[in-house]
mmCIF file of C-alpha atoms and ligand atoms in Angstrom:
data_model
loop_
_atom_site.group_PDB
_atom_site.id
_atom_site.type_symbol
_atom_site.label_atom_id
_atom_site.label_comp_id
_atom_site.label_asym_id
_atom_site.label_seq_id
_atom_site.Cartn_x
_atom_site.Cartn_y
_atom_site.Cartn_z
ATOM 1 C CA MET A 8 7.653 -33.819 42.886
ATOM 2 C CA ASP A 9 10.199 -31.970 44.940
ATOM 3 C CA GLU A 10 10.463 -32.953 48.567
ATOM 4 C CA LYS A 11 9.859 -29.300 49.509
ATOM 5 C CA GLU A 12 6.463 -29.293 47.761
ATOM 6 C CA LYS A 13 5.199 -32.139 49.901
ATOM 7 C CA ILE A 14 2.766 -31.409 52.752
ATOM 8 C CA THR A 15 3.627 -32.814 56.115
ATOM 9 C CA LYS A 16 1.179 -32.406 58.934
ATOM 10 C CA THR A 17 0.896 -34.203 62.207
ATOM 11 C CA GLU A 18 -1.939 -36.706 62.567
ATOM 12 C CA GLU A 19 -3.420 -34.278 65.182
ATOM 13 C CA GLU A 20 -3.560 -31.568 62.525
ATOM 14 C CA TRP A 21 -5.174 -33.898 59.997
ATOM 15 C CA LYS A 22 -7.707 -35.001 62.626
ATOM 16 C CA LYS A 23 -8.808 -31.356 63.047
ATOM 17 C CA GLU A 24 -9.139 -30.732 59.280
ATOM 18 C CA LEU A 25 -10.897 -33.931 58.270
ATOM 19 C CA THR A 26 -14.196 -35.508 59.310
ATOM 20 C CA PRO A 27 -13.781 -38.776 61.236
ATOM 21 C CA GLU A 28 -14.812 -40.808 58.134
ATOM 22 C CA GLU A 29 -12.369 -38.902 55.885
ATOM 23 C CA TYR A 30 -9.632 -39.387 58.489
ATOM 24 C CA ARG A 31 -10.210 -43.108 58.649
ATOM 25 C CA ILE A 32 -9.915 -43.533 54.899
ATOM 26 C CA LEU A 33 -7.227 -40.963 54.095
ATOM 27 C CA ARG A 34 -4.953 -41.346 57.070
ATOM 28 C CA GLU A 35 -5.672 -44.837 58.305
ATOM 29 C CA LYS A 36 -5.958 -46.562 54.905
ATOM 30 C CA GLY A 37 -9.603 -47.415 55.399
ATOM 31 C CA THR A 38 -12.107 -48.330 52.704
ATOM 32 C CA GLU A 39 -15.596 -46.913 52.426
ATOM 33 C CA PRO A 40 -18.372 -49.502 51.844
ATOM 34 C CA ALA A 41 -19.030 -50.240 48.140
ATOM 35 C CA PHE A 42 -21.867 -48.289 46.530
ATOM 36 C CA SER A 43 -21.844 -45.853 49.445
ATOM 37 C CA GLY A 44 -19.725 -43.007 48.208
ATOM 38 C CA GLU A 45 -20.713 -39.767 46.568
ATOM 39 C CA TYR A 46 -18.877 -40.343 43.262
ATOM 40 C CA TYR A 47 -19.025 -44.017 42.209
ATOM 41 C CA LYS A 48 -21.770 -43.376 39.677
ATOM 42 C CA SER A 49 -21.016 -39.722 38.934
ATOM 43 C CA LYS A 50 -20.649 -38.790 35.306
ATOM 44 C CA GLU A 51 -20.086 -35.132 35.958
ATOM 45 C CA ALA A 52 -17.199 -33.445 34.247
ATOM 46 C CA GLY A 53 -14.374 -32.068 36.295
ATOM 47 C CA VAL A 54 -11.122 -32.769 38.067
ATOM 48 C CA TYR A 55 -10.970 -34.991 41.118
ATOM 49 C CA LEU A 56 -8.773 -33.401 43.755
ATOM 50 C CA CYS A 57 -7.235 -34.974 46.813
ATOM 51 C CA ARG A 58 -9.743 -34.324 49.614
ATOM 52 C CA ALA A 59 -6.922 -33.825 52.107
ATOM 53 C CA CYS A 60 -4.620 -31.411 50.241
ATOM 54 C CA GLY A 61 -6.368 -30.339 46.979
ATOM 55 C CA GLU A 62 -3.793 -31.871 44.603
ATOM 56 C CA LYS A 63 -5.186 -32.665 41.079
ATOM 57 C CA LEU A 64 -5.401 -36.469 40.913
ATOM 58 C CA PHE A 65 -7.865 -37.780 38.304
ATOM 59 C CA SER A 66 -9.929 -36.434 35.375
ATOM 60 C CA SER A 67 -13.532 -37.301 34.769
ATOM 61 C CA ASP A 68 -12.422 -38.082 31.219
ATOM 62 C CA THR A 69 -10.706 -41.263 32.406
ATOM 63 C CA LYS A 70 -13.516 -42.315 34.771
ATOM 64 C CA PHE A 71 -15.479 -45.484 33.915
ATOM 65 C CA ASP A 72 -18.183 -47.597 35.450
ATOM 66 C CA SER A 73 -16.353 -50.602 36.866
ATOM 67 C CA GLY A 74 -19.419 -52.000 38.666
ATOM 68 C CA THR A 75 -17.442 -52.247 41.832
ATOM 69 C CA GLY A 76 -19.139 -49.414 43.714
ATOM 70 C CA TRP A 77 -16.063 -47.218 43.821
ATOM 71 C CA PRO A 78 -15.006 -44.469 41.523
ATOM 72 C CA SER A 79 -12.683 -46.050 38.934
ATOM 73 C CA PHE A 80 -10.178 -44.465 36.532
ATOM 74 C CA THR A 81 -7.954 -45.812 33.758
ATOM 75 C CA GLU A 82 -5.075 -43.435 34.723
ATOM 76 C CA PRO A 83 -4.091 -40.526 36.964
ATOM 77 C CA MET A 84 -3.949 -37.019 35.553
ATOM 78 C CA ASN A 85 -0.293 -36.936 36.215
ATOM 79 C CA ARG A 86 1.753 -39.941 37.253
ATOM 80 C CA GLU A 87 3.884 -37.496 39.233
ATOM 81 C CA ASN A 88 1.003 -36.664 41.536
ATOM 82 C CA ILE A 89 0.535 -40.161 42.899
ATOM 83 C CA GLU A 90 2.675 -42.699 44.659
ATOM 84 C CA LEU A 91 2.362 -46.484 44.297
ATOM 85 C CA LYS A 92 3.243 -48.790 47.129
ATOM 86 C CA GLU A 93 3.072 -52.582 47.596
ATOM 87 C CA ASP A 94 0.356 -53.531 50.074
ATOM 88 C CA ILE A 95 0.339 -57.041 51.513
ATOM 89 C CA SER A 96 -2.337 -56.457 54.184
ATOM 90 C CA PHE A 97 -5.373 -58.762 54.575
ATOM 91 C CA GLY A 98 -3.442 -61.652 52.937
ATOM 92 C CA MET A 99 -3.553 -60.038 49.486
ATOM 93 C CA ARG A 100 -0.849 -58.595 47.325
ATOM 94 C CA ARG A 101 -2.124 -55.258 46.025
ATOM 95 C CA THR A 102 -0.726 -51.933 44.908
ATOM 96 C CA GLU A 103 -1.819 -49.041 47.083
ATOM 97 C CA VAL A 104 -2.348 -45.622 45.524
ATOM 98 C CA LEU A 105 -1.423 -42.552 47.583
ATOM 99 C CA CYS A 106 -1.416 -38.809 47.019
ATOM 100 C CA LYS A 107 2.177 -37.958 46.541
ATOM 101 C CA LYS A 108 1.850 -34.480 47.932
ATOM 102 C CA CYS A 109 0.341 -35.306 51.324
ATOM 103 C CA GLY A 110 0.813 -39.088 51.665
ATOM 104 C CA SER A 111 -2.933 -39.716 52.101
ATOM 105 C CA HIS A 112 -4.463 -43.062 51.070
ATOM 106 C CA LEU A 113 -6.587 -43.027 47.890
ATOM 107 C CA GLY A 114 -7.226 -46.660 47.036
ATOM 108 C CA HIS A 115 -5.622 -49.438 44.943
ATOM 109 C CA VAL A 116 -4.694 -50.022 41.272
ATOM 110 C CA PHE A 117 -5.462 -53.291 39.475
ATOM 111 C CA ASP A 118 -4.561 -54.706 36.074
ATOM 112 C CA ASP A 119 -8.109 -55.509 35.006
ATOM 113 C CA GLY A 120 -9.095 -52.089 33.640
ATOM 114 C CA PRO A 121 -10.262 -51.251 30.160
ATOM 115 C CA GLN A 122 -8.125 -50.020 27.302
ATOM 116 C CA PRO A 123 -6.147 -47.927 26.609
ATOM 117 C CA THR A 124 -4.191 -48.551 29.809
ATOM 118 C CA GLY A 125 -5.661 -51.795 31.116
ATOM 119 C CA LYS A 126 -5.448 -50.286 34.574
ATOM 120 C CA ARG A 127 -8.245 -49.787 37.121
ATOM 121 C CA PHE A 128 -7.494 -47.123 39.729
ATOM 122 C CA CYS A 129 -10.106 -47.962 42.381
ATOM 123 C CA VAL A 130 -10.414 -44.908 44.643
ATOM 124 C CA ASN A 131 -12.584 -44.021 47.663
ATOM 125 C CA SER A 132 -15.079 -41.219 47.105
ATOM 126 C CA LEU A 133 -14.051 -39.973 50.521
ATOM 127 C CA SER A 134 -10.489 -39.448 49.294
ATOM 128 C CA LEU A 135 -11.659 -37.193 46.481
ATOM 129 C CA LYS A 136 -13.349 -33.852 45.921
ATOM 130 C CA LEU A 137 -14.806 -33.140 42.426
ATOM 131 C CA ASP A 138 -13.850 -29.740 41.164
ATOM 132 C CA LYS A 139 -16.418 -28.864 38.438
ATOM 133 C CA PRO A 140 -15.742 -26.396 35.703
ATOM 134 C CA ASN A 141 -17.612 -23.113 36.033
HETATM 135 FE FE1 FE B 358 -3.163 -35.050 49.016
#
């Protein structure tokens, strides 16, 4: 993604556009409680967009039931639309997943997912917005 295509807003602007809960997850790298989100058990078809900027992030075709209580995917729709970052917070070594376009926090990716990728993209429902086909 071209630097020019990226969205840069001040935290004050994000605060006005997002609900306090969305802001805490997306901009402050929070995590919603397991089994609390709107999408963890959803089997509806569609494209999951970034709730902050609308970028296409994950397809329902790659969604699987991980049993964790968070929406889980085997891969992003386009590797170019996400950014991976090492996260050593809370005494763990994890890989954070961010929306590349707006820099918002989505969740983490782990190596214990099902085939064909073996990856588990574990994403907050509050970071996503399901766009259903008409
Ligand atoms: Fe975004």
